[in-house]
Short mmCIF file of C-alpha atoms in Angstrom, two decimals:
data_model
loop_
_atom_site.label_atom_id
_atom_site.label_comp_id
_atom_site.label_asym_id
_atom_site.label_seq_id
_atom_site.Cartn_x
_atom_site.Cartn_y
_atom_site.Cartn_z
CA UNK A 1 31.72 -156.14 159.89
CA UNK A 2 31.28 -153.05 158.03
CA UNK A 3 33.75 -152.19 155.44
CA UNK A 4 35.07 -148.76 153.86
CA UNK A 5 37.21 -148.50 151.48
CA UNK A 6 39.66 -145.71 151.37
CA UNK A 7 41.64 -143.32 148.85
CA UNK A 8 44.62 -142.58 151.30
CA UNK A 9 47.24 -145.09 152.51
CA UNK A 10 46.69 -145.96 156.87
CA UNK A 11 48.34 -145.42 159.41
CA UNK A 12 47.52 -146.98 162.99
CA UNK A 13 47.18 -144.88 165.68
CA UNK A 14 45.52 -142.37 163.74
CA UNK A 15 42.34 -140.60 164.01
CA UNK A 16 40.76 -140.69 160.12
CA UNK A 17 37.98 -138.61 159.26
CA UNK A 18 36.62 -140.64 156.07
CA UNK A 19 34.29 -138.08 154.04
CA UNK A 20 31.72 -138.47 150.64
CA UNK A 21 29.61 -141.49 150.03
CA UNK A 22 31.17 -144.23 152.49
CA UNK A 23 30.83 -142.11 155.13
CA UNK A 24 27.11 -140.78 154.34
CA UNK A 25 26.15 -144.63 154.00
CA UNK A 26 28.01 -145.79 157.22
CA UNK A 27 26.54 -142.97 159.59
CA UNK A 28 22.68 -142.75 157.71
CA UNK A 29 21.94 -146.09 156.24
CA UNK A 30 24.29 -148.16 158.95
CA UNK A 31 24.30 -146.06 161.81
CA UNK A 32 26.95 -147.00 163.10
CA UNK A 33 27.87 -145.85 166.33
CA UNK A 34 30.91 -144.77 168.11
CA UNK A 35 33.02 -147.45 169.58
CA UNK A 36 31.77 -150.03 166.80
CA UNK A 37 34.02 -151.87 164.51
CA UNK A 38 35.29 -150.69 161.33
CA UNK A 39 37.59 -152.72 158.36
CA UNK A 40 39.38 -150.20 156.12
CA UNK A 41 40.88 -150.88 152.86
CA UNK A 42 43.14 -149.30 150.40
CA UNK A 43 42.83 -151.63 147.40
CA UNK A 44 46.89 -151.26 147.86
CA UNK A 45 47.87 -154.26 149.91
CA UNK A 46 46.35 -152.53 153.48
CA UNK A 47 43.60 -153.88 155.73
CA UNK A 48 43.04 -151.96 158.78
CA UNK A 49 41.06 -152.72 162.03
CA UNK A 50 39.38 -149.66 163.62
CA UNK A 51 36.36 -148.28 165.33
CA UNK A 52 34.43 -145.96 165.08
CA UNK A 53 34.89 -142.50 166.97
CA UNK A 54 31.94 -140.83 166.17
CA UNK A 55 30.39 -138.53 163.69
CA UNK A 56 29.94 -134.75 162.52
CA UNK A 57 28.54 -132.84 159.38
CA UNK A 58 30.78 -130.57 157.25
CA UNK A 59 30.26 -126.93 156.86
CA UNK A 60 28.12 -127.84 153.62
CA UNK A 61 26.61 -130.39 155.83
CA UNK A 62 28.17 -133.40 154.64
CA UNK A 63 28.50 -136.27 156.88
CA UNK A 64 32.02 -137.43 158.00
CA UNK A 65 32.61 -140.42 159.75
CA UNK A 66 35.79 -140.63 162.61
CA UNK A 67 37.46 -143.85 163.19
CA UNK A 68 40.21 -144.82 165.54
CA UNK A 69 42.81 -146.71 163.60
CA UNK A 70 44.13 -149.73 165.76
CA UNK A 71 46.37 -152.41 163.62
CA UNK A 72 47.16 -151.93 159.61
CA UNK A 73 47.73 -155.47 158.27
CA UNK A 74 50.12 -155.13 154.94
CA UNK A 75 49.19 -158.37 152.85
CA UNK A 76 51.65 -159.30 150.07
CA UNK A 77 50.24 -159.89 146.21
CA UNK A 78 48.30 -163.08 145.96
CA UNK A 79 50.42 -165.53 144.16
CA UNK A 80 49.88 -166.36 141.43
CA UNK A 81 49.26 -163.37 139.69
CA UNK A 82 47.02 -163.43 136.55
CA UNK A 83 46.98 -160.95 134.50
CA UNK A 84 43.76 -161.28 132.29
CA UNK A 85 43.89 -159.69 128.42
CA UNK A 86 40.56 -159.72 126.84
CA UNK A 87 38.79 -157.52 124.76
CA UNK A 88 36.28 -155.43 126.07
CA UNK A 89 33.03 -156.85 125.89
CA UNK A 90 29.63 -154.47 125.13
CA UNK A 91 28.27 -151.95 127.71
CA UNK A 92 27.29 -153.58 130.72
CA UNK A 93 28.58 -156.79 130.16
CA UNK A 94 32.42 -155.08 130.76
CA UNK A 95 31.32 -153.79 134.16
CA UNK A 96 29.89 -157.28 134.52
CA UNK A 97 33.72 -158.57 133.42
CA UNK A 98 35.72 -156.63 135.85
CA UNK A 99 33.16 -157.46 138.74
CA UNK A 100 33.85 -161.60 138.19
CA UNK A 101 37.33 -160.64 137.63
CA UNK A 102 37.90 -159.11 141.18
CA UNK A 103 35.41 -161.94 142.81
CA UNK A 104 37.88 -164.72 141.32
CA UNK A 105 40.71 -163.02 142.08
CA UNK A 106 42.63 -162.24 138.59
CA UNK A 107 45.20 -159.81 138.96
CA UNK A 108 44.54 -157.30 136.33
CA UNK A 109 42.54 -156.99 132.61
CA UNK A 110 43.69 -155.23 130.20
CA UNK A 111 41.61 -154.58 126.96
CA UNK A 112 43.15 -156.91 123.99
CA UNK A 113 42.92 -155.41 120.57
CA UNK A 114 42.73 -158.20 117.93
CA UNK A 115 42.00 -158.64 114.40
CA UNK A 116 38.31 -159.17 114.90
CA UNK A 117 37.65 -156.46 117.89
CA UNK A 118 39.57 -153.03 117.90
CA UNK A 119 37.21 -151.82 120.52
CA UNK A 120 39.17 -149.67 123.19
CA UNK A 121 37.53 -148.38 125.98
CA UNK A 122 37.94 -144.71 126.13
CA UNK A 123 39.80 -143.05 128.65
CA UNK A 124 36.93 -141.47 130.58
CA UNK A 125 35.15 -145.07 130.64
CA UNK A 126 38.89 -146.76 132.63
CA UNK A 127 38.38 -144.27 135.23
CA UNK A 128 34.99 -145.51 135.65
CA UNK A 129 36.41 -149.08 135.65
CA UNK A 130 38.44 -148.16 137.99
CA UNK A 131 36.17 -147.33 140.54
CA UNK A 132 33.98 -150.59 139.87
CA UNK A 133 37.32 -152.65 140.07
CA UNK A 134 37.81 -150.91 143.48
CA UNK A 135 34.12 -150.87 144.72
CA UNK A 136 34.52 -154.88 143.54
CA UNK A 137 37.62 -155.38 145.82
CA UNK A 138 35.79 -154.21 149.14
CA UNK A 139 32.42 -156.24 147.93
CA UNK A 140 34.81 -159.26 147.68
CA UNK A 141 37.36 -158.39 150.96
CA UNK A 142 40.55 -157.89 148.37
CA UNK A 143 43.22 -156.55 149.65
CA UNK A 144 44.72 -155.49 146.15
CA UNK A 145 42.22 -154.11 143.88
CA UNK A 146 41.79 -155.38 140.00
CA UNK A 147 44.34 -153.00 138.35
CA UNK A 148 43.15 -152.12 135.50
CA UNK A 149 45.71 -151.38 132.44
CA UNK A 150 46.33 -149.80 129.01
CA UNK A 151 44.93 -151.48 125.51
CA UNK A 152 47.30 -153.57 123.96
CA UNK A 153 47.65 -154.92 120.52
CA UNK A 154 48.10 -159.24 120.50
CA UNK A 155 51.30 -159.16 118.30
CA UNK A 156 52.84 -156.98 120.78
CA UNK A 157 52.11 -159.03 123.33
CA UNK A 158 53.11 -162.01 122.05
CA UNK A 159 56.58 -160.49 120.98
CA UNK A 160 57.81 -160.06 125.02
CA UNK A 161 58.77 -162.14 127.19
CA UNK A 162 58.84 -160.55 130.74
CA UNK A 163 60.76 -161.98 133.47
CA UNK A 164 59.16 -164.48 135.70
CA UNK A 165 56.14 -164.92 133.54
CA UNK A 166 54.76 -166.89 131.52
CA UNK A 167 51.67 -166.55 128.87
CA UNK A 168 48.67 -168.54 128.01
CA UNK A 169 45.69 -168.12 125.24
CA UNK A 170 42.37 -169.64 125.91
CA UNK A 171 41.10 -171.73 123.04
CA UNK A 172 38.20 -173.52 123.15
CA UNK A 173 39.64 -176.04 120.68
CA UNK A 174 43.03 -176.36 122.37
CA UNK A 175 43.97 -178.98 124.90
CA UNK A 176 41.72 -179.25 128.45
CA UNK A 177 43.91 -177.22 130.88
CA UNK A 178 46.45 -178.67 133.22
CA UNK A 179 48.62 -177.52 135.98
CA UNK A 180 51.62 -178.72 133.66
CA UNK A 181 51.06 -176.06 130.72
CA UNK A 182 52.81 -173.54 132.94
CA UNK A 183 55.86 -173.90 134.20
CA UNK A 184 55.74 -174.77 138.08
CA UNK A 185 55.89 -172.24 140.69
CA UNK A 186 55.76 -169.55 138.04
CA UNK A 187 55.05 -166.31 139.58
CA UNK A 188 53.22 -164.05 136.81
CA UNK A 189 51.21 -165.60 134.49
CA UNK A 190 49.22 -163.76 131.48
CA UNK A 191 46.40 -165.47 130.29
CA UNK A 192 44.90 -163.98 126.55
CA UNK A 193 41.34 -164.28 125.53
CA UNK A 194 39.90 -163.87 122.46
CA UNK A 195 36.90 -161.96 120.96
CA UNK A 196 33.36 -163.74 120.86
CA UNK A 197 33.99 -164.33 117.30
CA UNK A 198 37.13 -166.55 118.10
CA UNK A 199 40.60 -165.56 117.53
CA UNK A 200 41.29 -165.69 113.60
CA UNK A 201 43.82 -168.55 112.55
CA UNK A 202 46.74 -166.07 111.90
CA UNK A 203 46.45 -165.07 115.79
CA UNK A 204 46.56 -168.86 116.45
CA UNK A 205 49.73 -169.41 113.79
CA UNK A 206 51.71 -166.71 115.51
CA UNK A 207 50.98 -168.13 118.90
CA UNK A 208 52.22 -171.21 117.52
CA UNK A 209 55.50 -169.57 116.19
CA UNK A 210 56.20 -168.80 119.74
CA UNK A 211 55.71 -171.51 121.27
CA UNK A 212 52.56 -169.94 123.49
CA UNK A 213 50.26 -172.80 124.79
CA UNK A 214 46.47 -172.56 123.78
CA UNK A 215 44.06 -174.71 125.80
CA UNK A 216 40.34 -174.77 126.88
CA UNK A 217 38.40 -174.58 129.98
CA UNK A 218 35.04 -175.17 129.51
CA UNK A 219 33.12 -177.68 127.66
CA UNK A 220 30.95 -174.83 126.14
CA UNK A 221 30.87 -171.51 123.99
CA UNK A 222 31.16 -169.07 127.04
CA UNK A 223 30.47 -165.15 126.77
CA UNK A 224 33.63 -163.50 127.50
CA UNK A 225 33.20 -162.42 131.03
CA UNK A 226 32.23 -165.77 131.72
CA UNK A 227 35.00 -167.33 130.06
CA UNK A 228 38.04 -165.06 131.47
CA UNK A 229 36.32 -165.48 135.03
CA UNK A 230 36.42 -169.34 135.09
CA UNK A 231 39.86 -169.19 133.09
CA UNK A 232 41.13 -167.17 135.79
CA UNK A 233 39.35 -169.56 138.62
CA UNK A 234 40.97 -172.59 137.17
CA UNK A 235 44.23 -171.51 136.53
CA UNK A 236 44.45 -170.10 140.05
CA UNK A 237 43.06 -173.19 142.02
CA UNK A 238 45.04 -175.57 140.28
CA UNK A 239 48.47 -173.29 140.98
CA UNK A 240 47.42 -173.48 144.76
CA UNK A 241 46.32 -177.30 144.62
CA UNK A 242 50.03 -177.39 143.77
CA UNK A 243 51.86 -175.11 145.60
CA UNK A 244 50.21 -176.39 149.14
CA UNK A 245 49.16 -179.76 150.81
CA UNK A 246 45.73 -178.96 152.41
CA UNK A 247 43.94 -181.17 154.80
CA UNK A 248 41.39 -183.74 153.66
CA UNK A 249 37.58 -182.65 154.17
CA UNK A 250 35.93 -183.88 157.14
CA UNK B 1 26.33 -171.09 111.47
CA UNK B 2 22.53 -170.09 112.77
CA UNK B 3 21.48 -171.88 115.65
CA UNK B 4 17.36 -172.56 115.93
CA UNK B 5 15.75 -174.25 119.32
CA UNK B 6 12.79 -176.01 118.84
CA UNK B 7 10.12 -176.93 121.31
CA UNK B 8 9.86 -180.09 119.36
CA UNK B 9 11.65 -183.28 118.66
CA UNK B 10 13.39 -183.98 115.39
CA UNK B 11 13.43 -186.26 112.75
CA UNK B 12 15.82 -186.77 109.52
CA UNK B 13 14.30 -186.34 106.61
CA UNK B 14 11.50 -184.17 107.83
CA UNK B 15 10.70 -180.71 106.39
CA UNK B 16 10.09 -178.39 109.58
CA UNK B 17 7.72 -175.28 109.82
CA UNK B 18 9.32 -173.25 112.42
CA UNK B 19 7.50 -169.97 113.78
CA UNK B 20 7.28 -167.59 115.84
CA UNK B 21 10.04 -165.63 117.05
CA UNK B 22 12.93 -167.64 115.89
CA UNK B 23 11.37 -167.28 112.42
CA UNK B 24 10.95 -163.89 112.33
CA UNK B 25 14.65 -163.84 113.08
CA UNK B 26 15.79 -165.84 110.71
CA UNK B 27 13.87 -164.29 107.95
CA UNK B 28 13.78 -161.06 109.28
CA UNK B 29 16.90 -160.33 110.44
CA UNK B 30 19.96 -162.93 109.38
CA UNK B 31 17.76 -162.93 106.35
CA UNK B 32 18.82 -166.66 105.45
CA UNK B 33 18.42 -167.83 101.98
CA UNK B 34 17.33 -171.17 100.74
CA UNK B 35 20.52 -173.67 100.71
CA UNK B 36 22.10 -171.60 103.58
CA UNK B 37 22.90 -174.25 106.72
CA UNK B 38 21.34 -174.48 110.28
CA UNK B 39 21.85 -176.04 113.52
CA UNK B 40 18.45 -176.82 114.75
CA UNK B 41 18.82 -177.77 119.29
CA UNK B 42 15.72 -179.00 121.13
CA UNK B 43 17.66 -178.71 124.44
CA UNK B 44 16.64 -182.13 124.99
CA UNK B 45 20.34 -183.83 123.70
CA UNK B 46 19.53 -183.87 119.84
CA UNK B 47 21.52 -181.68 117.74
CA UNK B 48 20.45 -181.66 113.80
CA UNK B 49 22.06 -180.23 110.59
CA UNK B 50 19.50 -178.68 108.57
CA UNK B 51 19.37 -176.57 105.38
CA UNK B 52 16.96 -173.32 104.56
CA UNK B 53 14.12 -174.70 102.09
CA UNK B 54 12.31 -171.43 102.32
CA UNK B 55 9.80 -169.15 103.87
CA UNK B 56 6.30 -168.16 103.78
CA UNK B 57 3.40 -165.93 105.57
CA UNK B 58 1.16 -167.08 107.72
CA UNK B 59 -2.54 -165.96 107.49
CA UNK B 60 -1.74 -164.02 110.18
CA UNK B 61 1.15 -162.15 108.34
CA UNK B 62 3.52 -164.26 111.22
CA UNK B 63 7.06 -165.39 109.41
CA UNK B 64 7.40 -169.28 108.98
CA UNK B 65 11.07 -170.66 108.31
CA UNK B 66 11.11 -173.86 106.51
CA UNK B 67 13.81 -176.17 107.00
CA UNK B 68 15.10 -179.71 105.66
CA UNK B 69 16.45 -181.93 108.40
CA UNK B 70 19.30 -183.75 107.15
CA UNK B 71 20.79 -186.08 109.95
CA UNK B 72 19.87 -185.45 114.03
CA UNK B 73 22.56 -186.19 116.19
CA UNK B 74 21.54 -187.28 119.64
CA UNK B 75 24.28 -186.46 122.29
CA UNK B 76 24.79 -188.24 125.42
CA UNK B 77 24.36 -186.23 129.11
CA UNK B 78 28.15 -184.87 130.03
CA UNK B 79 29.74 -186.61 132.17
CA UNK B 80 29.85 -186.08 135.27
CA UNK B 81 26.38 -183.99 135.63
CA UNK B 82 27.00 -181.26 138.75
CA UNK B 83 23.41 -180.61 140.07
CA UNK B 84 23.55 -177.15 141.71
CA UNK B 85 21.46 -176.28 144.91
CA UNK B 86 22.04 -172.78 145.79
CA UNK B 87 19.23 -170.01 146.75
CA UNK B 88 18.30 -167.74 144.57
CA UNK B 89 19.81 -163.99 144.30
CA UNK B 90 17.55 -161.14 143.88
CA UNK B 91 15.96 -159.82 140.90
CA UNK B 92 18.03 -159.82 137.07
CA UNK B 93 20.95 -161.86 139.26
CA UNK B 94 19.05 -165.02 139.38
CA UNK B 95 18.52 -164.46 135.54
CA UNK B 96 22.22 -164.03 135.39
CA UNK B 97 23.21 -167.26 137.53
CA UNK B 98 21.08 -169.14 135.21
CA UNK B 99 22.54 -167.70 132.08
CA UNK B 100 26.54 -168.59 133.96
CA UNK B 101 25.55 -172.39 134.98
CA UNK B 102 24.33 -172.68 131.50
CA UNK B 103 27.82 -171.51 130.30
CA UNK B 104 29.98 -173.31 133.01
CA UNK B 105 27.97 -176.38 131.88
CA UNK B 106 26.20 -177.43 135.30
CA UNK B 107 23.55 -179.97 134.83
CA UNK B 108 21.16 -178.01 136.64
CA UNK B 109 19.73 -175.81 138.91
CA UNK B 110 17.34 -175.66 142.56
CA UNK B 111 16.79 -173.38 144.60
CA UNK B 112 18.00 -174.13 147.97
CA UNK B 113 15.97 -173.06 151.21
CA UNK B 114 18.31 -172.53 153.75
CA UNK B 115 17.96 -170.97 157.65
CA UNK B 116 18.68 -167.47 156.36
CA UNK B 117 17.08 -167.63 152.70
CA UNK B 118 13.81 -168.89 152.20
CA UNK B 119 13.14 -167.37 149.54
CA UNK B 120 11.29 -168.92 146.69
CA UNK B 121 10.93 -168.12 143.17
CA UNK B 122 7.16 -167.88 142.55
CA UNK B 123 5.79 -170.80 139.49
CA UNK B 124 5.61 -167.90 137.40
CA UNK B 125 9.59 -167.18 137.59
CA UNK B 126 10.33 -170.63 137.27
CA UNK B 127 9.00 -170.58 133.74
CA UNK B 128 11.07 -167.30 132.81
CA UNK B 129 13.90 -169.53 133.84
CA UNK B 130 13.88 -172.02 132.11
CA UNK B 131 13.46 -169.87 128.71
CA UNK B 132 16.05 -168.24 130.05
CA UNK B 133 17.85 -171.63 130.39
CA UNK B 134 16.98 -173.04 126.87
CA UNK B 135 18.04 -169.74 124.87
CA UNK B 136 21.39 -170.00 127.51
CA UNK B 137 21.67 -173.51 125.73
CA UNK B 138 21.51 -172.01 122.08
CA UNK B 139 24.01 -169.38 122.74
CA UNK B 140 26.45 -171.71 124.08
CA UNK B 141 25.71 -174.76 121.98
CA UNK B 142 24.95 -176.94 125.08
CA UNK B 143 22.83 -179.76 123.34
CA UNK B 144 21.08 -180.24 126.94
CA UNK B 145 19.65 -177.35 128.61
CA UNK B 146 20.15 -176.28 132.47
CA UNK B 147 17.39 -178.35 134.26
CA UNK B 148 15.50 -176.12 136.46
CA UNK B 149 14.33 -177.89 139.76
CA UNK B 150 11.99 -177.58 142.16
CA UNK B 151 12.87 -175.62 145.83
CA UNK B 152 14.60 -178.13 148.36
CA UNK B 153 15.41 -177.34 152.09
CA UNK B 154 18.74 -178.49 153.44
CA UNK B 155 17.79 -181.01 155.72
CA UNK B 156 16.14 -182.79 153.31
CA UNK B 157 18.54 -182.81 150.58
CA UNK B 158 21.17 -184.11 153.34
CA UNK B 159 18.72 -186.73 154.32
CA UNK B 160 18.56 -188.09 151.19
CA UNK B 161 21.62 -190.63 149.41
CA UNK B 162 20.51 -191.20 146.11
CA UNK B 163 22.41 -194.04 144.17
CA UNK B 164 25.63 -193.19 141.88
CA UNK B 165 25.40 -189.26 143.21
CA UNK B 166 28.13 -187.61 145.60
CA UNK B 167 26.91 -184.36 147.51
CA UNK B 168 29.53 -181.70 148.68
CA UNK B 169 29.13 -178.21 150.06
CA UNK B 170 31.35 -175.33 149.36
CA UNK B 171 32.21 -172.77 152.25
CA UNK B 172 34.90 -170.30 151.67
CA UNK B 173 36.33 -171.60 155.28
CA UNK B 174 36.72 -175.46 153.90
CA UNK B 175 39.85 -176.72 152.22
CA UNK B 176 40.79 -176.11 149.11
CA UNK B 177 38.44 -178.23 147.23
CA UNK B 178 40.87 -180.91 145.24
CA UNK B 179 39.52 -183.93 142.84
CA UNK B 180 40.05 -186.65 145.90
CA UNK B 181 37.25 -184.94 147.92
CA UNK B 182 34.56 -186.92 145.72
CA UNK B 183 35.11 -190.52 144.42
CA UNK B 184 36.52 -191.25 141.09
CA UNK B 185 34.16 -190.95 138.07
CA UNK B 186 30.70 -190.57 140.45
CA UNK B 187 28.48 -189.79 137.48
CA UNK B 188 26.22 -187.05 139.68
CA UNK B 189 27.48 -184.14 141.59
CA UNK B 190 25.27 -182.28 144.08
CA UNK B 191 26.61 -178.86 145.08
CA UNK B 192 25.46 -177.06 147.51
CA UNK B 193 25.85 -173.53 148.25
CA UNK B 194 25.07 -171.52 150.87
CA UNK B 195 23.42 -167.66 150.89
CA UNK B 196 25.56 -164.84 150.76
CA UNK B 197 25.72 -164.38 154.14
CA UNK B 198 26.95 -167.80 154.62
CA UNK B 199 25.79 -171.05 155.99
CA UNK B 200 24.31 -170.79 159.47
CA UNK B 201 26.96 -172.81 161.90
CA UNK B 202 23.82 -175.25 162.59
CA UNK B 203 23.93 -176.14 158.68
CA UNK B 204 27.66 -176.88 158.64
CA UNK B 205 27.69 -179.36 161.84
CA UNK B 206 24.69 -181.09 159.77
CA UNK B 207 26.44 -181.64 156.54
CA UNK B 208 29.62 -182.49 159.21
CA UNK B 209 27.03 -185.25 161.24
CA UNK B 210 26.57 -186.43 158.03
CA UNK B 211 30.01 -186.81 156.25
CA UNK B 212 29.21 -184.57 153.74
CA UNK B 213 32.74 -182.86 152.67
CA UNK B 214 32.68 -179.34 152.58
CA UNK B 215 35.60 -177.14 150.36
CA UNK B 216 36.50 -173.43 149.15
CA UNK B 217 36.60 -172.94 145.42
CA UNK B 218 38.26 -169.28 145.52
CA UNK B 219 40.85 -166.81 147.09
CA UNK B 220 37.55 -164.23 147.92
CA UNK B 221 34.20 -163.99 148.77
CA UNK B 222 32.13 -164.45 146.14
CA UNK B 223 28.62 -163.51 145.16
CA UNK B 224 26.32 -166.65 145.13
CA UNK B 225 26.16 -166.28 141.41
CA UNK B 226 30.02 -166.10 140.82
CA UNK B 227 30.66 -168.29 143.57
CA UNK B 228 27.64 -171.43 141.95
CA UNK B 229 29.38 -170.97 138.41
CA UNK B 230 33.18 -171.41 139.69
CA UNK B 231 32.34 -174.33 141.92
CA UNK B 232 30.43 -175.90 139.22
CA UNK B 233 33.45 -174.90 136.47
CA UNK B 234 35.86 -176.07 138.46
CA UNK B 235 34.45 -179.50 139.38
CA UNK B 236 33.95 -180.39 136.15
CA UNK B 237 37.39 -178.94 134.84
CA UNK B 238 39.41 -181.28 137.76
CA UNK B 239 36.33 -184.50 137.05
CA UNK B 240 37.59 -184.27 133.17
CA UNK B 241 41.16 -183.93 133.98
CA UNK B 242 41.09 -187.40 135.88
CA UNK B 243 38.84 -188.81 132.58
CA UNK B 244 41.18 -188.55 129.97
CA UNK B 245 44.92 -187.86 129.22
CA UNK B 246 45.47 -184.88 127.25
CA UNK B 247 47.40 -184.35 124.62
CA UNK B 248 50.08 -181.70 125.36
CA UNK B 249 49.71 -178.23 123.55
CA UNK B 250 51.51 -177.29 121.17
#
C-alpha cells in the first residue's frame, strides 16, 4: 500500500490533487495508476483510504497526483504519551535520534540543556527535524507525528509539575526499571536523559530534592539515541503489558 | 577513564606493548602520561585495570603504549544471552544494527535467510563486523563482544532444539510480547526477525507447526534495525526484572 503523507487536514469525499515530491515519486518511480489504492496521512491524528484518480503535469510541468478520498479514520493519541528530553546529540546522529524516536513511538523530544551540554539546535535545523520527524511517521504508519519542541533548561523542568504527568530521569546507575516507578494508568509521562558525559551529581541531588525517580534500562553505556529509543520502548511496553490482558502466543 | 581493546589475553602483573592504532591514540591524541589509569577489554569477558608505564617508537616510527596490568577481572556471560537472527539491512544500516545490538546488549548476531531476503553478507563484510562489533564493545564497556554468526535459513534454525535455549519470533501482528511467553530463567534466547517486508505467511504457519511463540515488541513498524535492538532490549529488560527484586528509587 502506497503511502503519502500530506500538509492539509482530509476530508472524504473529496477530490485531492497532492503536488511536489510525493506526488513526482508516486506517478514516476511508482506509477501508480488510476483506480489504485492510496493511504494518506496528516501526521495530525488522520489516516485516509483513497485511490487514485489519475494524473496531470502543472503549467511548470510538475507532476500532480489526483486521489479520490473514500473514509478519513481520526485515531486518538497513543496512550501513554512520552515525552522524551534529551540533549541533542552531534550531526547525524540527531536525525538518527528522532528517526528511532518516531519508530518506537515516543511522543515528542525536546532538546535538554544541562550543565555538561548547552547545545541547542538552531532554529533553521527544528524545521528540518521537523520534516524528518514527519517523513519518520509515514516510514513507520504513525498517525501522530514526533512533535518536536522548544530547548529547555533541566532545573526548569524539574520545578513543574503538569497535570496528569509524571517525570522520570534515566540513570544508568539508578534502579532497573519497573512498571511501579510511575504511577498506574498515568497518562503523560516525561522521561529526561542525560548528556553522554552523564548527568553531573548536582542534576542528580536536585532530582532527589523532588522526589523524581532515576532508574536504568540497559545493562550497558548506550549512545544517546540508542538509549532514549529503548527508554522510550520499555517504558511504553510495560504501560501496555499493564493496561491490557492480551492472549497467550500460540 | 581510557578504554584499550586488545587482540590478546591478559595477565596481572604483565607489562603490555600495545600498538597500532589504539597506541597512536593514546599517545597521540588523549596524550596519557605515565601513572595515568586504563581499562584494558579483550572482548573475550576479561576486564583489567592497568596504569600508563610509558611510550616509545618503533623502528618504524609506529607509537607503542606501554602499560602495567594490575589485576584482570574475568566477567561471566550476561544472563540470559538473546542470540539475534535477523537479515541483514543494506549498506551503513547493517553497520548500524551491529553497533545497536552491541548497545542493547544482545549476545549476538546471524544473518537470517528468509523467503524474501537471501541476502548474504560476503566473508569479507563479516570481518568489518565484527571490528565493528569489538570497538561497539569498548564504547559501551560490554566486557563480551557481539558474536557475529554465520548465515542460517529459517527452516533450519526451526528444525533445530538446542538444550537450555528458547526460540521466539517477533511479528508486529503477534501479542504483545510479555515475560510468560518464554520459560523462567532459560539461559539462551533465539530471536528471530523477519525482513522488512515481513515474514512470508508460509514462515509464520512453520514457526506455528512448530510451537514456536511469536509476539510484537512495538506500537509501529519498525525498521529491522530498530525493530532487532528493541526486541532484544526489551527481552532482557522483562528476563532481569523476573531475576532480581529491585530496590525502589529514591
Amino acid at each position: 500500500m502506497h503511502r503519502i503523507l500530506l500538509d492539509t487536514p482530509i476530508t472524504p469525499g473529496q477530490t485531492l490533487r497532492i503536488e511536489g515530491e510525493e506526488a513526482r515519486h508516486a506517478v514516476r518511480v511508482k506509477r501508480l495508476q488510476p483506480g489504485e489504492p492510496l493511504e494518506l496521512l496528516d501526521g495530525a491524528g488522520h489516516i485516509a483510504a483513497a485511490t487514485v484518480a489519475g494524473s496531470e503535469k502543472s503549467r511548470t510541468g510538475e507532476w500532480i497526483l489526483l486521489a479520490d478520498v473514500l473514509t478519513v479514520e481520526t485515531r486518538p493519541r497513543p496512550h501513554p504519551q512520552v515525552h522524551v528530553f534529551a540533549p541533542a546529540p552531534k550531526g547525524d546522529r540527531l536525525e538518527d535520534m528522532i528517526d528511532a524516536l518516531s519508530q518506537v513511538g515516543a511522543a515528542s523530544w525536546s532538546p535538554l540543556e544541562t550543565i555538561r551540554t548547552i547545545r541547542e539546535p538552531r532554529e533553521a535545523r527544528l524545521d528540518r527535524l521537523q520534516r524528518i520527524a514527519r517523513e519518520a511517521a509515514k516510514q513507520c504508519g504513525r498517525a501522530w507525528a514526533l512533535g518536536i519542541g522548544p530547548a529547555r533548561r533541566l532545573p526548569d523542568l524539574l520545578a513543574e509539575s503538569p497535570a496528569a504527568t509524571a517525570t522520570i530521569m534515566a540513570d544508568a546507575a539508578g534502579p532497573h526499571y519497573t512498571a511501579s516507578v510511575l504511577p498506574a494508568g498515568i497518562p503523560e509521562i516525561r522521561l529526561l536523559l542525560g548528556p553522554e558525559g552523564d548527568w553531573d551529581p548536582r542534576e542528580l541531588t536536585l532530582a532527589r530534592d523532588r522526589n523524581i525517580p532515576t532508574a536504568s534500562f540497559g545493562p550497558h553505556i548506550m549512545r544517546i539515541a540508542q538509549a532514549a529509543a529503548t527508554a522510550t520502548a520499555i517504558i511504553l511496553h510495560l504501560a501496555r503489558s499493564s493496561q491490557t490482558a492480551h492472549p497467550a502466543p500460540g
